XYZ file of C-alpha atoms in Angstrom:
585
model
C -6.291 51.479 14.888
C -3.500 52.961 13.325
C -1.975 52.478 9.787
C 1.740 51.495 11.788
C -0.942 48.864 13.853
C -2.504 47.820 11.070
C 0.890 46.917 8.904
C 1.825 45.584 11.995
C -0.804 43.380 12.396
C -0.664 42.413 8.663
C 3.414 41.655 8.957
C 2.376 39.346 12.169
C -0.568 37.542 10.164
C 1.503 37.195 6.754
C 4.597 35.281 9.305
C 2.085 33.153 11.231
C 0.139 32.343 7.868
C 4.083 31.068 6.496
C 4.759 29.507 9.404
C 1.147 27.655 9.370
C 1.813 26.500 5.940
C 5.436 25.446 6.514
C 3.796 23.203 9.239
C 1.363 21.691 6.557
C 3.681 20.914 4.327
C 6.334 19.101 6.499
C 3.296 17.033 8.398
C 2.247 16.381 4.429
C 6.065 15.407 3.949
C 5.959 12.845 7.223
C 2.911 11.727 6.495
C 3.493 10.828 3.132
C 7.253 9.039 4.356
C 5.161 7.294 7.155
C 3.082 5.334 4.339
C 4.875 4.882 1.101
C 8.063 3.747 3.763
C 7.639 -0.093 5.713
C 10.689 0.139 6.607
C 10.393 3.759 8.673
C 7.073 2.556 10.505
C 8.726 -0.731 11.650
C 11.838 1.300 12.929
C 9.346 3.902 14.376
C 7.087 1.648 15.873
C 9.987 -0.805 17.472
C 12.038 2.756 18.745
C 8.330 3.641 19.872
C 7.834 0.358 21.921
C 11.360 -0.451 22.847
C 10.791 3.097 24.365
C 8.027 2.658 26.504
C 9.763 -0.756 27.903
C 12.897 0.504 29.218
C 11.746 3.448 30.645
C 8.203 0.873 32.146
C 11.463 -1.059 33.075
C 14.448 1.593 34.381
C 11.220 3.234 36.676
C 10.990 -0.117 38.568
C 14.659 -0.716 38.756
C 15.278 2.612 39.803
C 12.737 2.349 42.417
C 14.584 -0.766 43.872
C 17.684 0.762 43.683
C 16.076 3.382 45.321
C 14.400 1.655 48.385
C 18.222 0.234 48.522
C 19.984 2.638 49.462
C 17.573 4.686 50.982
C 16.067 2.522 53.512
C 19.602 1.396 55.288
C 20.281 5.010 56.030
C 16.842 6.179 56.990
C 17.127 3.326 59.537
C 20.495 4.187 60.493
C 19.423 8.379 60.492
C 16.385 7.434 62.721
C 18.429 4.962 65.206
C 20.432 7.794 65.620
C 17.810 10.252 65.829
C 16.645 8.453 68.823
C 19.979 7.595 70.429
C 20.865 11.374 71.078
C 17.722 12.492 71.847
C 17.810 9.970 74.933
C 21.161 11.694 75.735
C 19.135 14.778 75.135
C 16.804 13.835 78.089
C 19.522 12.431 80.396
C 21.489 16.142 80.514
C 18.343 17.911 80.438
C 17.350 15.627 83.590
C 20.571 15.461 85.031
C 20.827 19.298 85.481
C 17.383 20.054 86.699
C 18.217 17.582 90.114
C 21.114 19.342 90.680
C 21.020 22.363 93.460
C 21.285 24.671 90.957
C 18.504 23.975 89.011
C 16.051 26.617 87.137
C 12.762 27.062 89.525
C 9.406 26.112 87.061
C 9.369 29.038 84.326
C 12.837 29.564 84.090
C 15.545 28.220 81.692
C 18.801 26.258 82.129
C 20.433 27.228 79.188
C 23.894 25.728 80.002
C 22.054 22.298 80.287
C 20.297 22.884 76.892
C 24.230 24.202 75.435
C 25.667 21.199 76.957
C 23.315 18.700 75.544
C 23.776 20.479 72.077
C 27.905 20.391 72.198
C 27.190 16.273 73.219
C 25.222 15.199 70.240
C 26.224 17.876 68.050
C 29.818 19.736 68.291
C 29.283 23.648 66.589
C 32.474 23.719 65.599
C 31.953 20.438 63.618
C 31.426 21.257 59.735
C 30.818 18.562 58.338
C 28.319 17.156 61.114
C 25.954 14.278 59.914
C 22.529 16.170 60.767
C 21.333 19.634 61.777
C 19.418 19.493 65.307
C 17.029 22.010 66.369
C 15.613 22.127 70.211
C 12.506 24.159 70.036
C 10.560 25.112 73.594
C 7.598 27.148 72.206
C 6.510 28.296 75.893
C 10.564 30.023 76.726
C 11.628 30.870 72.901
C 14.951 31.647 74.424
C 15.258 28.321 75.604
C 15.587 27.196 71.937
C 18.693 25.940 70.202
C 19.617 25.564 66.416
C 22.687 23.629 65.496
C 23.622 24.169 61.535
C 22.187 25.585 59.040
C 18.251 25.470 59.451
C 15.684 27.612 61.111
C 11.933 26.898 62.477
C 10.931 27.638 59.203
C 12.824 24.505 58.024
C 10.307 22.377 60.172
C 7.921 20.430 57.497
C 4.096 22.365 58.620
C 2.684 18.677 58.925
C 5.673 17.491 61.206
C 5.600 20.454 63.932
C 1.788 21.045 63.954
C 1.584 17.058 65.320
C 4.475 18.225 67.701
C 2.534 21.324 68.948
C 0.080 18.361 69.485
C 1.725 16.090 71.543
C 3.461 19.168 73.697
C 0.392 20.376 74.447
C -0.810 16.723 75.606
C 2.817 16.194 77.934
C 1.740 20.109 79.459
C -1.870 19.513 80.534
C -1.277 15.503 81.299
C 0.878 13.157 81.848
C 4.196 13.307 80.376
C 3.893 11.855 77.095
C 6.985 10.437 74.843
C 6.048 10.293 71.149
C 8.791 10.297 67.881
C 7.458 11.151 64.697
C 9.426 10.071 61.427
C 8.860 11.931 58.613
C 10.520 11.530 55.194
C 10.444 15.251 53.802
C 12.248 17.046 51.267
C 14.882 19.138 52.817
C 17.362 21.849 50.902
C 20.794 22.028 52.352
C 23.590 22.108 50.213
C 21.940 21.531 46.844
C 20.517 17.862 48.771
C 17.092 17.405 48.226
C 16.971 13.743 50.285
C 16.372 13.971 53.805
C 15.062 12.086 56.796
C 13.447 14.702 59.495
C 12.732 13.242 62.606
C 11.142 14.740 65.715
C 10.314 13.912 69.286
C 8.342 15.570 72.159
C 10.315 16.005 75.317
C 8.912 16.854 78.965
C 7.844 20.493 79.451
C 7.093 20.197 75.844
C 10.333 20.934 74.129
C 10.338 19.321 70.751
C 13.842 17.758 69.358
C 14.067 17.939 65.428
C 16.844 15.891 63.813
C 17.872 17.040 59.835
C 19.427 14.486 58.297
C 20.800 14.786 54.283
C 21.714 12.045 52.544
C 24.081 13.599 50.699
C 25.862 10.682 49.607
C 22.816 8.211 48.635
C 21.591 10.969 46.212
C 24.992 10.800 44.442
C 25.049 7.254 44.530
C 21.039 7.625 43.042
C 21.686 10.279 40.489
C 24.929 8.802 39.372
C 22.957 5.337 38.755
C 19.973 7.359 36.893
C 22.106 8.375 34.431
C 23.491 5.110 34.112
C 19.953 3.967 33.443
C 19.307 7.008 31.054
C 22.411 6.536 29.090
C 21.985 3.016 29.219
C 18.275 2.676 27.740
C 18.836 5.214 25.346
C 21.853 3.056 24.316
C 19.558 0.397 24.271
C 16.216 2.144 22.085
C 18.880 3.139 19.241
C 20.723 -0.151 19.561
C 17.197 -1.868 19.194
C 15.892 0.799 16.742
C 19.324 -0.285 14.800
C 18.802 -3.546 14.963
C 14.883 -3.227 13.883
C 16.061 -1.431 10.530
C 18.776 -3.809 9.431
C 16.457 -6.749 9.935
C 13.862 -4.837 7.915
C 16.055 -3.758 5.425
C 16.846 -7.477 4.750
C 12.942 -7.891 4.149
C 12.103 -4.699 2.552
C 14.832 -4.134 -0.393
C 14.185 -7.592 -1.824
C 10.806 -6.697 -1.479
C 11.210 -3.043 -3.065
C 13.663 -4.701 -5.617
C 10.368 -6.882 -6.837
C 8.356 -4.052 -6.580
C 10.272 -1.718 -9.234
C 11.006 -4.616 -11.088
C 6.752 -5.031 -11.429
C 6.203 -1.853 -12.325
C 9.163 -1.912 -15.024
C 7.193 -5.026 -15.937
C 3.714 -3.171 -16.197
C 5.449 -0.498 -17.989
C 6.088 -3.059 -21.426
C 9.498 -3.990 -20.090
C 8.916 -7.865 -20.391
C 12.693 -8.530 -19.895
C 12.680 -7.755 -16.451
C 13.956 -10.211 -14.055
C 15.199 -10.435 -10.520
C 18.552 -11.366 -9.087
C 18.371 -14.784 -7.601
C 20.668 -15.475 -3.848
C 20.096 -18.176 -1.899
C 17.174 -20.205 -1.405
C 15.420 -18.519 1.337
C 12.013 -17.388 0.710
C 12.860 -14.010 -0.844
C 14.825 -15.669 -2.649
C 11.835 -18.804 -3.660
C 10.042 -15.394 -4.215
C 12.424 -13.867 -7.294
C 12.016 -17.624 -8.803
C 8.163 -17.079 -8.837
C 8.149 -13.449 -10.217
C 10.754 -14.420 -12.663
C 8.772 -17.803 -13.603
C 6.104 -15.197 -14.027
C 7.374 -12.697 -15.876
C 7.890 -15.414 -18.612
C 5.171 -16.495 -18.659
C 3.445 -13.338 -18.980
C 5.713 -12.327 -21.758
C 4.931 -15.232 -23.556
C 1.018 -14.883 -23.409
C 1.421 -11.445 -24.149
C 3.142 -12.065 -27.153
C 0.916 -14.946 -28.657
C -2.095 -12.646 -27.907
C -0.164 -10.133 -29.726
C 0.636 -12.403 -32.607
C -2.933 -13.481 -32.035
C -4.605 -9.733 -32.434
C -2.384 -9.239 -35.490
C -3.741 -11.779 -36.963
C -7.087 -11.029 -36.454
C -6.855 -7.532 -37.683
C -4.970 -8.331 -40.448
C -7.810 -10.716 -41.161
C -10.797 -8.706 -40.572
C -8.539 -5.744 -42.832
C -8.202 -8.651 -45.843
C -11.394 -9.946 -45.320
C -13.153 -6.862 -45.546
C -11.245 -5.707 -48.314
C -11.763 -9.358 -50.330
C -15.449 -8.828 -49.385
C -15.609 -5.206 -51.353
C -15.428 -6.868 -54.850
C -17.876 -9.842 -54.443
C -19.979 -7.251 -52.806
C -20.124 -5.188 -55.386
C -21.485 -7.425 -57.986
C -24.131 -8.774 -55.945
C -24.908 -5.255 -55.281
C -24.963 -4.744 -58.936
C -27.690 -7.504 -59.412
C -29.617 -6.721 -56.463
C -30.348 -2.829 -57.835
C -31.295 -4.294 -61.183
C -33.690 -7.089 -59.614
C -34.663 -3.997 -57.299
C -35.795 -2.193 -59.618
C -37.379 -4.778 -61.614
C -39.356 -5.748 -58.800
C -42.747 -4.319 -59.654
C -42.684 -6.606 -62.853
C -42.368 -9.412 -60.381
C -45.093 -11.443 -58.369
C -45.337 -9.858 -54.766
C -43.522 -12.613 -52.694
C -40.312 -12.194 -55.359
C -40.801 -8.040 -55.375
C -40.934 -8.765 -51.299
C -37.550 -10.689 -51.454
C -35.977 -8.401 -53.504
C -36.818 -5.102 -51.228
C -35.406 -7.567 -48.327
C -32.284 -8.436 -50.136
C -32.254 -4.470 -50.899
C -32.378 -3.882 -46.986
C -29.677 -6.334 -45.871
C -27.298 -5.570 -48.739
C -27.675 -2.035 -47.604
C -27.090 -3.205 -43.861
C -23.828 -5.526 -44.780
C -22.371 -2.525 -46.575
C -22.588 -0.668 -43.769
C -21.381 -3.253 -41.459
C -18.339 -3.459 -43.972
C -17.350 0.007 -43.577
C -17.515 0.183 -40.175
C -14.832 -3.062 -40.347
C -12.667 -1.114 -42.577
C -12.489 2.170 -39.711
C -12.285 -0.270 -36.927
C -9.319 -2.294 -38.798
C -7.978 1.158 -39.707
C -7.770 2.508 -36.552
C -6.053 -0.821 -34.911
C -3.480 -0.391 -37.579
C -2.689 3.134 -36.357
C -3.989 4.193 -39.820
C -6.442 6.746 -38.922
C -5.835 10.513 -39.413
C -7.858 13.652 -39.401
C -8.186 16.479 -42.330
C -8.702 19.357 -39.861
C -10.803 22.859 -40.250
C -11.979 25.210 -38.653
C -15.339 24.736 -38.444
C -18.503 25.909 -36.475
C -20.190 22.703 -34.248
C -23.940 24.404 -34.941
C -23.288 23.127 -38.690
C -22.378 19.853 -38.335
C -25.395 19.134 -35.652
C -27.443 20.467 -37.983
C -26.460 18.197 -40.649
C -26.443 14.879 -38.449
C -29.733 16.396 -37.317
C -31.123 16.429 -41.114
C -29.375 12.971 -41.652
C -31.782 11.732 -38.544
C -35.367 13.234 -39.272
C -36.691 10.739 -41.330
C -35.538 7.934 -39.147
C -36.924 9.736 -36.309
C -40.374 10.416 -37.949
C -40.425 6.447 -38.313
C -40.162 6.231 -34.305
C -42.609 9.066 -33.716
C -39.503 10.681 -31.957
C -39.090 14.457 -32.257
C -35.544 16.713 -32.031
C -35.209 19.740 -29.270
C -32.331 21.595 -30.657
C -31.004 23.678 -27.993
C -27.812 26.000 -30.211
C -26.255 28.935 -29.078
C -26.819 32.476 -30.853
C -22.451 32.495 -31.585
C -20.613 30.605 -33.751
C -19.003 27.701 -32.106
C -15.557 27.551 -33.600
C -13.618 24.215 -33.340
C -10.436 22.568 -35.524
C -12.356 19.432 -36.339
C -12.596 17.103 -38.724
C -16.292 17.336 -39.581
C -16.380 14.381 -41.209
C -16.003 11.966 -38.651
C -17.727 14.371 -35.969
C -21.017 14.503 -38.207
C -20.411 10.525 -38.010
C -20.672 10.646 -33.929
C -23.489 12.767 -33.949
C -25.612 10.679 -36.615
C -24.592 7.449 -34.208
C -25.311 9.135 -31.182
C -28.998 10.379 -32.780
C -29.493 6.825 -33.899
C -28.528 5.102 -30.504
C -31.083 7.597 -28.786
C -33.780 7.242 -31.245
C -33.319 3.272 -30.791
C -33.329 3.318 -26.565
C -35.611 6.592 -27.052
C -38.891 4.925 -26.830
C -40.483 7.291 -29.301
C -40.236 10.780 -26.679
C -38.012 13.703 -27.378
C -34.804 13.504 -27.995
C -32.764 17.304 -26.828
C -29.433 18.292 -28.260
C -27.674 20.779 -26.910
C -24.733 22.672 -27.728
C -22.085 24.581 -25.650
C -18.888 26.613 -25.674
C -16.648 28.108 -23.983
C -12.633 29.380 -24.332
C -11.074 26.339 -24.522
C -13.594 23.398 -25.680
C -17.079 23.122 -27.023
C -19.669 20.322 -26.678
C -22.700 18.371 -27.937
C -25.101 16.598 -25.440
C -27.562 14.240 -26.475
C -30.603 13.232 -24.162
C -33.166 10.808 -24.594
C -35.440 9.892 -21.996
C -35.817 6.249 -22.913
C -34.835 3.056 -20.926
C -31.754 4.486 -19.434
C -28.590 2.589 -18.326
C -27.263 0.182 -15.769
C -25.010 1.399 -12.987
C -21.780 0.171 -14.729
C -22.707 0.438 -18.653
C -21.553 3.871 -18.786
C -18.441 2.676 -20.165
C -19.370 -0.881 -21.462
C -21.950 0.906 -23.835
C -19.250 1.533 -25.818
C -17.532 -1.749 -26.510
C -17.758 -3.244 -29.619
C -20.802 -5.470 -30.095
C -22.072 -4.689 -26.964
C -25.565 -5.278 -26.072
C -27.781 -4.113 -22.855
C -29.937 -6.620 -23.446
C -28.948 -9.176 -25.785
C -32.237 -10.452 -26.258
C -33.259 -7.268 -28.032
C -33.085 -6.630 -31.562
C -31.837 -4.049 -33.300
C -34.526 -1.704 -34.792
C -32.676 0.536 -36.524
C -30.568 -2.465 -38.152
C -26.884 -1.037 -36.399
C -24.142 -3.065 -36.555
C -23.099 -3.024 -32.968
C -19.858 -0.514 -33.775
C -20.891 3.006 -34.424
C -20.429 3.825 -30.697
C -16.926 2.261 -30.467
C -16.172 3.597 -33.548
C -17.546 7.254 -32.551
C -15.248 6.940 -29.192
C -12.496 6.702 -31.270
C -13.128 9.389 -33.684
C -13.131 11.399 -30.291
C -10.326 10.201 -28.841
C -8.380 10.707 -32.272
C -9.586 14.979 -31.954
C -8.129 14.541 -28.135
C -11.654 15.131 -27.287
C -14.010 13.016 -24.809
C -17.342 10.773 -25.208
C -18.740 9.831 -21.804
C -22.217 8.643 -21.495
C -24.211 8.877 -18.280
C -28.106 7.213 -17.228
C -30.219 5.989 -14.701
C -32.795 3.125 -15.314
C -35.884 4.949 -16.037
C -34.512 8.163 -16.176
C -33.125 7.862 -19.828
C -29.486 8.476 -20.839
C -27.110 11.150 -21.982
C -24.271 11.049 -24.184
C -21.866 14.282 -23.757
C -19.204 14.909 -26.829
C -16.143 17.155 -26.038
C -13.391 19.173 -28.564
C -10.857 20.597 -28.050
C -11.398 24.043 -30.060
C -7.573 23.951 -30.473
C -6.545 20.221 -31.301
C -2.865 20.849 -30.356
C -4.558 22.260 -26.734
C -5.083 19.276 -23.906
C -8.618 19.260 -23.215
C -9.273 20.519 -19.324
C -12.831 20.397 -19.340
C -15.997 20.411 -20.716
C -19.040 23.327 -20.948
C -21.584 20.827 -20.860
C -22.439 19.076 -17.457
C -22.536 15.301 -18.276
C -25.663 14.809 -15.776
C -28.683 16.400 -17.105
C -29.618 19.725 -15.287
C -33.171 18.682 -14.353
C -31.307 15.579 -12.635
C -29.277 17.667 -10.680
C -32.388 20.494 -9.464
C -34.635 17.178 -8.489
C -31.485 15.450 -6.195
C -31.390 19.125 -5.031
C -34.669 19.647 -4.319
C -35.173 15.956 -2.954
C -32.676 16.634 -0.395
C -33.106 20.329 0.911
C -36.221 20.887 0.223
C -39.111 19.651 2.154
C -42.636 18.451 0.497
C -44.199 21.141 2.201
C -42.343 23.929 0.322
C -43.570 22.112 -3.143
C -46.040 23.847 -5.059
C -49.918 22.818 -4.946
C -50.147 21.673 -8.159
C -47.803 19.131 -7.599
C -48.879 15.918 -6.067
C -46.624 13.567 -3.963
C -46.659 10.615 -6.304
C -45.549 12.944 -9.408
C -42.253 13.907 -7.308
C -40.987 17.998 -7.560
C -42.519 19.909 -9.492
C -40.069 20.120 -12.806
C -37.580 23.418 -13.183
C -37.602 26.520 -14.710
C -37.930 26.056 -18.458
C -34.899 26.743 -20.388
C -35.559 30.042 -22.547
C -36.670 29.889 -26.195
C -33.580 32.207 -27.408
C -31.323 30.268 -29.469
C -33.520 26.920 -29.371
C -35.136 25.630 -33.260
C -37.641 22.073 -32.532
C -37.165 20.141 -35.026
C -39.659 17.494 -36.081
């Protein structure tokens, strides 16, 4: 092919590819009209069915119309078809008794001339039908009057002619008409009534009769119907969209007004007219509206009060606190002086105190960051660091569960504008919440980064999570099982708390777990924080997870290996490599 081909070809692609998405984007356009507008698919759908009725409707009326006129004047066409052929016959049978007569074989043409001139003057333009006298046996004997030929004969008409003539020659002479309704061009007509009839000797008399005038009268009254049912689809179609635009601007009137409404405006209200139903229906919404506003605002009084109550509270608590905490470290560590139920009591108190202060400062953040009080001291900082220091934070309550740390870091620093702070606080609750639903097996954290965000996963393979809990887990107070104790004595808030730290670095927090499978909590930062987090370099399903639902459905058991047996499932992946990973223990 050659290179002016080739551009060629390229120039014709590149205009069919525009063209092709032109297309897409206008059916996107109509498609997207067709279902955000009820008013368009009522309109469309009455212009589409008022449509198919008049023209179900002008085809049968047109028909009748039809059969009308027709049928009068393809009675009165074949009456006369039948009236001059019999005058035909009489001059054709008047000659040949005459002295002068043709012997057999020969041809009176002034006979045939004459009967022509009777039925059919030459000189007469504007004659009501064409004749044709056809004797196949003397060709010369034939006679055209008008403007046809033989080849103006319908085939089907003058082979059952050659038919019958050949039954009058070899019998008995036979009179037979045959009426044929055939189109016929003469004149622009396309409506005609052909008759023809078998005479003795077998000459055949065709009679070509236009109806000029009924296919006027027929194609003035089709476009009468035409002009009339289109005038009748838009008039419908018309009528269709101002009966729907009664329904549908009240009803798109409520419909911005709700969202106004869902946007904070509780002022909203509708225009009251009438007392029809739309308008019973802008009472409701307005009733509502009220009373929505009102509940929202006592529920916001409400909430203020109760964070203003859990801020003082807390804050009253701090003081009293403190001097029982006082107290309790001196009795503490007095205690071996004491008998061992007191020395018991006293490690106890110890415990709890520890437990409420916690619980206290966890209050405080909470009530901090409902008051819009929170803010972050940003640095750069690198992510290995601060798991590392959660990680050393977690060891000894880990060793307590038998539970042992898989740190999987990168080799590069991981660079982030954090506040390490808070994230060191995520991590140590997301450690603790795995070492709680861990049931004593590893626990992996893994670290990843890329241009724009890094992340921290954390995976236990403990009792997992409900389809459902990946988002309750981190309400406040919220329990899996509230049957089950704490074992690590949490408060119920570090998770709600951590999702807010998160949220506060525009980062993300999203947990994921299957019953049995254990669960996976996957933190996200922004490495910029004034950069809108995209995505994240961690996959929030563990890897193995995904390679098993791969392998479970493309892979068939007998490709498994041998060691693995059907009730232990595919045999497990690759193992990650040992570059960049410490174990911690």
């Amino acid at each position: 092919m050659t290179p002016a081909a080739t551009a060629r070809r390229r120039t014709f692609r590149q205009i069919l590819g525009g063209v092709r998405r032109r297309a897409r984007r206008a059916a996107r356009r109509v498609r997207h009209l067709w279902r955000s507008s009820l008013q368009m698919r009522v309109v469309t759908s009455t212009l589409a069915i008022s449509m198919t009725v008049v023209a179900v409707l002008g085809y049968f009326l047109f028909q009748e119309i039809s059969d009308s006129v027709v049928d009068p004047r393809r009675a009165s066409v074949i009456s006369d078809a039948r009236n001059d052929t019999a005058t035909i016959r009489n001059i054709l049978l008047s000659q040949e008794d005459q002295d002068d007569a043709p012997k057999p074989g020969q041809i009176h043409t002034p006979a045939i001339d004459q009967a022509i001139k009777a039925v059919s003057p030459v000189e007469d333009e504007n004659r009501r039908y064409d004749l044709i006298i056809l004797n196949p046996e003397h060709p010369e004997g034939s006679r055209i009057a008008g403007a046809v030929s033989e080849q103006s004969i319908p085939p089907q008409l003058r082979a059952a002619m050659d038919a019958f003539a050949e039954k009058t020659l070899v019998g008995e002479p036979t009179r037979k008409s045959i009426i044929a309704a055939v189109p016929y061009e003469r004149g622009g007509t396309q409506i005609s009534v052909v008759t023809g009839v078998v005479l003795e000797e077998g000459r055949q008399v065709y009679h070509f009769s236009p109806l000029t005038a009924e296919e006027d009268t027929l194609s003035a009254v089709r476009q009468v119907l035409v002009l009339v049912g289109l005038g009748l689809v838009l008039l419908l179609a018309a009528i269709a969209s101002l009966v729907t635009r009664q329904v549908v601007v009240p009803v798109r009137l409520a419909r911005q007004a709700a969202e106004r409404l869902a946007a904070g405006q509780l002022d909203e209200r509708l225009k009251v007219r009438g007392e029809d139903d739309l308008a019973r229906l802008a009472t409701s919404f307005n009733e509502m509206a009220a009373n929505l506003a009102l509940k929202i605002h006592q529920l916001e009084e409400l909430s203020q009060v109760q964070r203003q109550f859990v801020s003082d509270v807390s804050h009253e608590l701090r003081t009293p606190l403190t001097t029982v905490r006082m107290a309790a470290d001196l009795i503490y560590d007095a205690r071996e002086d004491f008998d061992p139920m007191v020395a018991r009591s006293a490690e106890l108190m110890q415990a709890q105190l520890e437990r409420f202060e916690s619980m206290l400062a966890d209050l405080l953040e909470i009530s901090r960051y409902d008051a819009g009080a929170a803010t972050l001291d940003l640095e750069q900082t690198d992510i290995r660091d601060v798991v590392l220091r959660a990680v050393d934070d977690s060891v000894a309550l880990a060793e307590r569960h038998s539970t042992r740390f898989d740190l999987r870091l990168p080799n590069e620093p991981c660079m982030a504008e954090i506040d390490a702070r808070r994230v060191e606080r995520i991590l140590r609750n997301l450690l603790f919440n795995a070492i709680e639903h861990g049931e004593g097996k590893d626990i992996v954290v893994t670290v990843g980064a890329d241009r724009d965000a890094v992340a921290v996963a954390v995976r236990d393979h403990g009792v997992g999570l409900k389809p459902g809990e990946e988002n309750m887990v981190f309400d406040r107070f919220w329990r899996a099982d509230p049957s089950r104790a704490r074992t690590i004595g949490g408060t119920g808030l570090g998770l709600a708390i951590s999702r807010e730290d998160a949220t506060l670095h525009g980062g993300w927090l999203q947990a994921w777990g299957q019953p049995g499978e254990g669960s996976q909590f996957r933190l996200t930062l922004p490495r910029d924080s004034s950069v809108e987090l995209k995505g994240s370099p961690l996959p929030l399903e563990p890897p193995e997870i995904q390679i098993r639902r791969t392998w479970r459905g493309h892979i068939t058991p007998v490709l498994a290996p041998a060691t693995s047996s059907p009730a232990a499932g595919p045999a497990p992946g690759p193992a990650p490599s040992d570059e960049g990973v410490v174990h911690a223990e």
